[in-house]
Amino acid sequence: MLNTIQWPGQQELQAWRHDFHRHPETAFQEHRTSARVVELLTSFGLEVHTGLAGTGVVAVLRGNRGDGPSIGLRADMDALHVIELNQCEHASTHAGRMHACGHDGHTTMLLGAAKVLAAHPDFAGTVHFIFQPAEENEGGARAMMADGLFERFPMQAVYSMHNWPGLPAGAAAVHATAVMAAFDIFDLTLSGKGCHGAMPHLGKDTLLAACQLVTHLPALIAREQEVHKPAVLSVTSFNAGDTYNVLPEQVKLRGTVRCFDMDQRARIEQRLRDAIAATCALHGLESHLDYRVSYPATINNPQHAEVCADVLTALLGAENVKRDLKPSMASEDFAFMAQQCPGVYIWLGNGESSASLHSPKYDFNDSVLPVGVRYWVELVGALLRDGKLPV
């Protein structure tokens, strides 16, 4: 397909991306972004559907070679509640919000592929272009599925990508199985008896108990979990007290648990509950734990991952396709889609000097835009050229 296609130019792709970057919108508020996506997809002549999970968009393209499998290509659209520190011309114009994770680039690359494929539908089957809201913490993939994504648009496989700082531009990573960890969060309130700081024997010390938990909880990973099954338990917020001479009545902790094995995930939650109960019993406290199972682990389908790796090898060269990178302990709600049907989630290099994801100085690398477009187009060709998917 490469020799016959007129590809979107760098300036066109960059203009789309910069427009999205200037106008970041957070979870389920992507109204302007969604409208612009619909405008472009409609101009390409695609069948466009709106309203899934509020701001989600799905465009449908049927190949000119007749019937065949249906697949989905997914990009996320939402931004983050981050104050941008970049001074570039396309910096955020929405105070306190920015595209600090590159979803502006993901959306642009999928739009570029939709434009190319709409003009050259040389395949058998159907492609669904999925533009998803609310990837960051809010489970937009799950919300689109609850609104009938896979019932209204049946597909036999689904694919996604994410830019990856530290990985060179022009390189990519494909995992055979686990890519991103499961993600749980918890809020814990310890309640005791406040008292004068000079008379601790008159109270029930929530601060002391909370400090013991903060230092003890990591041992649930270091000493109780199998070392070949990575896991993380981190207390990320500690709120207590208002003044110098009062031991507080309450302490509030927040944190996150991440792992890949779902049985291990259940064991960690139970041991967290056990540790809280034991600490509270020791200090005579009460507790309230709100533990929320958020995202499952993102697990690639091995057979489909091989197809993705082959496509990337043809585009980038074998030396630029990494097959041995460790999975990330970060999380991704594409995991919900990959649970429903075979899925593959790849990493596309954003450059070795790129600021990290979620940094206020992060910016998507515009030189990567054409690479992502070509990957999507060639992947469709590899999957649907012969009218059958890998098994």
Coordinates of C-alpha atoms in Angstrom, one line a residue:
M1 CA 0.0 0.0 0.0
L2 CA 2.9 2.4 0.7
N3 CA 3.8 3.0 -2.9
T4 CA 0.3 4.2 -4.0
I5 CA -0.9 6.3 -1.0
Q6 CA -0.9 10.0 -0.8
W7 CA 0.0 10.6 2.9
P8 CA -1.2 13.5 5.0
G9 CA 1.6 16.1 5.1
Q10 CA 3.6 16.9 8.2
Q11 CA 2.1 20.4 8.3
E12 CA -1.4 19.1 8.1
L13 CA -0.9 16.6 10.9
Q14 CA 0.9 19.1 13.0
A15 CA -1.8 21.7 12.6
W16 CA -4.4 19.2 13.8
R17 CA -2.3 18.2 16.8
H18 CA -1.4 21.8 17.8
D19 CA -5.1 22.7 17.7
F20 CA -6.0 19.9 20.0
H21 CA -3.1 20.8 22.3
R22 CA -4.2 24.5 22.6
H23 CA -7.7 23.4 23.6
P24 CA -7.3 20.5 26.1
E25 CA -10.4 19.0 27.6
T26 CA -10.5 16.6 30.5
A27 CA -12.5 13.5 31.2
F28 CA -16.0 13.5 29.6
Q29 CA -15.7 17.2 28.8
E30 CA -14.1 16.7 25.4
H31 CA -16.9 18.5 23.5
R32 CA -14.7 20.8 21.3
T33 CA -12.3 17.9 20.6
S34 CA -15.1 15.5 19.8
A35 CA -16.7 18.1 17.5
R36 CA -13.5 18.7 15.6
V37 CA -12.9 14.9 15.3
V38 CA -16.4 14.5 13.8
E39 CA -15.8 17.4 11.4
L40 CA -12.7 15.9 10.1
L41 CA -14.0 12.3 9.8
T42 CA -17.1 13.6 8.0
S43 CA -14.9 15.5 5.6
F44 CA -13.2 12.2 4.8
G45 CA -16.5 10.7 3.8
L46 CA -16.8 8.2 6.7
E47 CA -19.9 7.0 8.5
V48 CA -19.7 8.8 11.9
H49 CA -21.5 7.9 15.1
T50 CA -21.4 10.1 18.2
G51 CA -22.6 10.1 21.8
L52 CA -21.0 7.0 23.2
A53 CA -20.0 7.8 26.8
G54 CA -21.1 11.3 26.0
T55 CA -18.2 12.6 23.9
G56 CA -17.0 9.3 22.3
V57 CA -16.9 9.0 18.5
V58 CA -16.8 5.9 16.2
A59 CA -16.3 6.1 12.5
V60 CA -17.0 3.1 10.3
L61 CA -15.2 2.2 7.0
R62 CA -16.0 -0.8 4.9
G63 CA -13.3 -2.1 2.6
N64 CA -13.8 -2.4 -1.2
R65 CA -12.7 -6.0 -1.3
G66 CA -16.0 -7.3 0.2
D67 CA -16.8 -9.0 3.4
G68 CA -14.2 -9.8 6.0
P69 CA -13.4 -9.4 9.7
S70 CA -14.2 -6.2 11.7
I71 CA -11.4 -4.6 13.8
G72 CA -11.2 -1.5 16.0
L73 CA -8.4 1.1 16.1
R74 CA -8.6 3.2 19.3
A75 CA -7.2 6.6 20.3
D76 CA -7.8 8.5 23.5
M77 CA -8.8 12.2 23.4
D78 CA -8.7 13.6 27.0
A79 CA -6.2 15.8 28.7
L80 CA -5.1 16.2 32.3
H81 CA -5.6 18.7 35.2
V82 CA -2.0 19.9 34.8
I83 CA -0.7 23.5 34.5
E84 CA 1.4 23.6 31.4
L85 CA 4.9 25.1 31.8
N86 CA 5.9 25.0 28.1
Q87 CA 6.3 28.3 26.3
C88 CA 5.6 27.0 22.8
E89 CA 3.2 28.7 20.4
H90 CA 0.7 25.9 20.7
A91 CA 0.7 25.8 24.6
S92 CA -2.6 25.3 26.4
T93 CA -5.1 28.1 26.4
H94 CA -7.2 26.5 29.1
A95 CA -5.8 27.3 32.5
G96 CA -5.0 24.3 34.6
R97 CA -5.4 21.8 31.8
M98 CA -3.0 20.4 29.3
H99 CA -2.2 17.5 27.0
A100 CA 0.5 16.1 29.3
C101 CA 0.1 12.5 28.1
G102 CA 0.1 12.9 24.3
H103 CA -3.5 12.1 23.6
D104 CA -3.5 15.0 21.2
G105 CA -0.9 13.1 19.2
H106 CA -2.8 9.8 19.4
T107 CA -6.0 11.4 18.1
T108 CA -4.1 13.1 15.3
M109 CA -2.4 9.9 14.2
L110 CA -5.7 8.0 14.0
L111 CA -7.3 10.8 12.1
G112 CA -4.5 10.7 9.6
A113 CA -5.0 7.0 9.2
A114 CA -8.7 7.4 8.8
K115 CA -8.1 10.0 6.0
V116 CA -5.7 7.6 4.2
L117 CA -7.9 4.5 4.5
A118 CA -11.0 6.4 3.5
A119 CA -9.3 7.3 0.2
H120 CA -7.7 3.8 -0.2
P121 CA -10.1 1.2 1.3
D122 CA -8.2 -1.6 -0.3
F123 CA -9.1 -4.4 2.2
A124 CA -11.8 -6.9 3.0
G125 CA -13.8 -6.2 6.1
T126 CA -14.6 -3.2 8.3
V127 CA -12.5 -0.8 10.3
H128 CA -14.0 1.0 13.3
F129 CA -12.0 4.2 14.3
I130 CA -12.7 4.6 18.0
F131 CA -12.1 8.1 19.6
Q132 CA -12.4 7.5 23.3
P133 CA -13.0 10.1 26.1
A134 CA -11.8 9.9 29.7
E135 CA -8.8 7.5 29.7
E136 CA -7.2 9.3 32.6
N137 CA -8.6 7.7 35.8
E138 CA -12.2 7.8 34.7
G139 CA -12.6 4.6 32.6
G140 CA -13.9 6.1 29.4
A141 CA -13.3 2.7 27.6
R142 CA -15.6 1.0 30.1
A143 CA -18.2 3.8 29.7
M144 CA -18.2 3.4 25.9
M145 CA -18.6 -0.4 26.3
A146 CA -21.5 0.2 28.7
D147 CA -23.1 2.4 25.9
G148 CA -22.9 -0.6 23.5
L149 CA -19.6 -0.1 21.7
F150 CA -19.1 -3.8 20.9
E151 CA -22.8 -4.5 20.4
R152 CA -23.3 -1.6 17.9
F153 CA -19.9 -2.1 16.3
P154 CA -19.0 -5.8 16.5
M155 CA -15.3 -6.4 16.1
Q156 CA -13.1 -9.4 16.3
A157 CA -10.0 -7.5 17.5
V158 CA -9.0 -4.1 18.8
Y159 CA -5.7 -2.2 18.7
S160 CA -4.2 0.9 20.4
M161 CA -0.9 2.7 20.9
H162 CA 0.7 5.1 23.3
N163 CA 3.7 7.4 22.8
W164 CA 6.6 6.5 25.1
P165 CA 9.2 9.0 26.3
G166 CA 12.7 7.6 26.6
L167 CA 12.1 5.3 23.6
P168 CA 13.8 6.9 20.5
A169 CA 11.6 8.5 17.9
G170 CA 11.4 6.0 15.1
A171 CA 11.4 3.0 17.5
A172 CA 8.5 1.0 19.0
A173 CA 7.9 -1.7 21.6
V174 CA 5.6 -4.7 21.3
H175 CA 4.9 -7.0 24.3
A176 CA 3.7 -10.5 23.7
T177 CA 1.4 -10.5 26.8
A178 CA 1.5 -8.0 29.8
V179 CA 2.0 -4.3 28.9
M180 CA 0.5 -2.2 31.7
A181 CA -0.5 -3.0 35.2
A182 CA -3.8 -3.2 36.9
F183 CA -4.7 -0.1 38.9
D184 CA -6.6 0.2 42.2
I185 CA -6.9 3.1 44.5
F186 CA -7.9 3.4 48.2
D187 CA -9.0 6.1 50.7
L188 CA -8.4 5.2 54.4
T189 CA -9.7 7.2 57.3
L190 CA -8.4 6.4 60.8
S191 CA -10.5 7.8 63.7
G192 CA -9.4 8.0 67.3
K193 CA -9.6 10.5 70.1
G194 CA -7.9 13.8 69.8
C195 CA -6.1 15.4 72.7
H196 CA -3.5 17.9 73.8
G197 CA -0.1 17.2 72.3
A198 CA 1.4 17.3 75.8
M199 CA -1.0 14.7 77.1
P200 CA -1.0 11.8 74.6
H201 CA -2.2 9.3 77.2
L202 CA -5.6 11.0 77.2
G203 CA -6.1 10.3 73.5
K204 CA -6.0 7.6 70.9
D205 CA -3.2 8.4 68.5
T206 CA -4.2 8.3 64.9
L207 CA -0.9 9.8 63.7
L208 CA 1.2 7.1 65.3
A209 CA -1.0 4.4 63.8
A210 CA -1.0 6.0 60.4
C211 CA 2.8 6.4 60.4
Q212 CA 3.1 2.7 61.3
L213 CA 0.9 1.7 58.4
V214 CA 2.8 3.9 55.9
T215 CA 6.1 2.1 56.9
H216 CA 4.5 -1.3 57.2
L217 CA 2.3 -1.6 54.1
P218 CA 5.2 -1.8 51.6
A219 CA 6.2 -5.0 53.4
L220 CA 3.0 -6.6 52.0
I221 CA 4.9 -6.5 48.7
A222 CA 8.5 -6.9 49.7
R223 CA 8.0 -9.9 52.0
E224 CA 4.7 -11.5 51.0
Q225 CA 4.5 -11.4 47.2
E226 CA 6.3 -13.7 44.8
V227 CA 9.3 -11.8 43.5
H228 CA 8.7 -12.8 39.9
K229 CA 5.3 -11.2 40.0
P230 CA 5.8 -7.4 40.2
A231 CA 3.5 -5.4 42.4
V232 CA 3.5 -1.9 43.9
L233 CA 1.6 -0.5 46.9
S234 CA 2.2 3.2 47.5
V235 CA 0.7 5.6 50.0
T236 CA 0.5 8.8 48.1
S237 CA -1.4 11.2 50.4
F238 CA -1.2 11.8 54.2
N239 CA -3.5 14.4 55.7
A240 CA -3.7 15.1 59.4
G241 CA -3.7 17.8 62.0
D242 CA -4.2 21.6 62.0
T243 CA -1.9 23.0 64.7
Y244 CA 1.2 22.3 66.8
N245 CA -0.2 21.1 70.1
V246 CA -3.2 18.9 69.2
L247 CA -3.1 15.2 68.3
P248 CA -5.8 15.0 65.6
E249 CA -9.0 13.0 65.8
Q250 CA -8.7 11.7 62.3
V251 CA -6.0 10.9 59.7
K252 CA -6.7 10.3 56.0
L253 CA -4.5 8.3 53.7
R254 CA -4.7 7.7 50.0
G255 CA -2.8 5.3 47.8
T256 CA -2.6 2.9 44.9
V257 CA -2.0 -0.8 44.3
R258 CA -0.7 -2.0 41.0
C259 CA 0.1 -5.5 39.7
F260 CA -0.5 -7.9 36.7
D261 CA -1.8 -11.0 38.3
M262 CA -5.5 -10.8 39.3
D263 CA -5.2 -13.5 42.1
Q264 CA -2.3 -11.5 43.5
R265 CA -4.4 -8.4 43.3
A266 CA -7.0 -9.9 45.5
R267 CA -4.4 -11.2 48.0
I268 CA -2.9 -7.7 48.3
E269 CA -6.3 -6.1 49.0
Q270 CA -7.1 -8.7 51.7
R271 CA -3.7 -8.2 53.4
L272 CA -4.2 -4.4 53.3
R273 CA -7.4 -4.9 55.1
D274 CA -5.7 -7.3 57.6
A275 CA -2.9 -4.8 58.3
I276 CA -5.4 -1.9 58.9
A277 CA -7.5 -4.0 61.2
A278 CA -4.5 -5.2 63.3
T279 CA -3.1 -1.7 63.6
C280 CA -6.5 -0.2 64.6
A281 CA -7.0 -3.0 67.2
L282 CA -3.5 -2.2 68.7
H283 CA -4.3 1.5 69.0
G284 CA -8.0 1.3 69.8
L285 CA -9.0 3.1 66.6
E286 CA -11.8 2.8 64.1
S287 CA -11.2 2.8 60.4
H288 CA -13.1 3.2 57.1
L289 CA -11.4 1.9 54.0
D290 CA -12.8 2.7 50.5
Y291 CA -10.9 0.3 48.2
R292 CA -11.8 0.8 44.5
V293 CA -10.9 -1.7 41.8
S294 CA -10.2 0.6 38.9
Y295 CA -8.4 -0.7 35.7
P296 CA -7.5 -4.3 35.0
A297 CA -4.0 -5.2 33.6
T298 CA -3.5 -4.6 29.9
I299 CA -2.6 -7.9 28.4
N300 CA -1.8 -8.3 24.7
N301 CA -3.0 -11.2 22.6
P302 CA 0.3 -13.0 21.6
Q303 CA -0.8 -13.9 18.0
H304 CA -2.1 -10.5 17.2
A305 CA 1.0 -8.9 18.8
E306 CA 3.2 -10.9 16.3
V307 CA 1.3 -9.2 13.5
C308 CA 1.8 -5.8 15.0
A309 CA 5.5 -6.5 15.5
D310 CA 5.9 -7.7 11.8
V311 CA 4.2 -4.5 10.6
L312 CA 6.5 -2.3 12.7
T313 CA 9.6 -4.3 11.6
A314 CA 8.8 -3.6 8.0
L315 CA 8.3 0.1 8.7
L316 CA 11.1 0.8 11.2
G317 CA 13.6 -2.0 10.8
A318 CA 14.1 -5.0 13.2
E319 CA 16.6 -3.1 15.3
N320 CA 14.0 -0.5 16.1
V321 CA 11.3 -2.8 17.3
K322 CA 11.8 -3.7 21.0
R323 CA 10.4 -7.1 22.1
D324 CA 12.1 -7.4 25.5
L325 CA 11.1 -4.2 27.4
K326 CA 9.6 -4.7 30.8
P327 CA 5.9 -3.9 31.2
S328 CA 5.0 -0.7 32.9
M329 CA 3.5 -0.4 36.4
A330 CA 1.4 2.5 34.9
S331 CA -2.1 1.6 33.8
E332 CA -4.4 2.0 30.8
D333 CA -8.1 1.6 30.4
F334 CA -7.7 0.0 27.0
A335 CA -7.5 -3.0 29.2
F336 CA -11.3 -3.1 29.3
M337 CA -11.4 -3.4 25.5
A338 CA -8.7 -6.1 25.4
Q339 CA -10.7 -8.1 27.9
Q340 CA -13.7 -8.1 25.5
C341 CA -11.9 -9.2 22.4
P342 CA -8.2 -9.9 21.3
G343 CA -6.2 -6.7 21.7
V344 CA -2.8 -5.3 21.2
Y345 CA -1.4 -2.1 22.8
I346 CA 2.0 -0.9 21.5
W347 CA 4.4 1.8 22.6
L348 CA 5.7 4.3 20.0
G349 CA 8.9 6.1 20.8
N350 CA 8.5 9.9 21.6
G351 CA 12.2 10.5 21.9
E352 CA 15.0 9.9 24.4
S353 CA 15.0 13.6 25.5
S354 CA 11.2 13.8 25.9
A355 CA 9.8 15.0 29.2
S356 CA 8.0 12.2 31.1
L357 CA 4.3 11.5 30.7
H358 CA 2.1 13.8 33.0
S359 CA 5.0 16.3 33.3
P360 CA 4.0 20.0 32.9
K361 CA 6.8 20.2 30.4
Y362 CA 5.8 17.2 28.3
D363 CA 5.0 17.8 24.6
F364 CA 4.2 15.2 21.9
N365 CA 7.0 14.8 19.4
D366 CA 5.5 16.0 16.0
S367 CA 8.1 14.0 14.0
V368 CA 6.3 10.8 15.3
L369 CA 3.0 11.7 13.7
P370 CA 3.6 10.3 10.2
V371 CA 5.1 7.1 11.8
G372 CA 1.9 6.5 13.7
V373 CA -0.3 7.1 10.6
R374 CA 1.8 4.6 8.6
Y375 CA 1.6 2.0 11.3
W376 CA -2.2 2.2 11.5
V377 CA -2.6 2.0 7.7
E378 CA -0.1 -0.9 7.2
L379 CA -1.6 -2.8 10.2
V380 CA -5.1 -2.6 8.5
G381 CA -3.5 -3.9 5.3
A382 CA -1.7 -6.8 7.1
L383 CA -4.8 -7.8 9.1
L384 CA -7.5 -7.4 6.4
R385 CA -5.7 -7.9 3.1
D386 CA -6.7 -11.6 3.0
G387 CA -9.9 -11.3 4.8
K388 CA -8.9 -13.2 7.9
L389 CA -7.4 -12.5 11.3
P390 CA -4.7 -14.4 13.2
V391 CA -5.9 -17.2 15.4

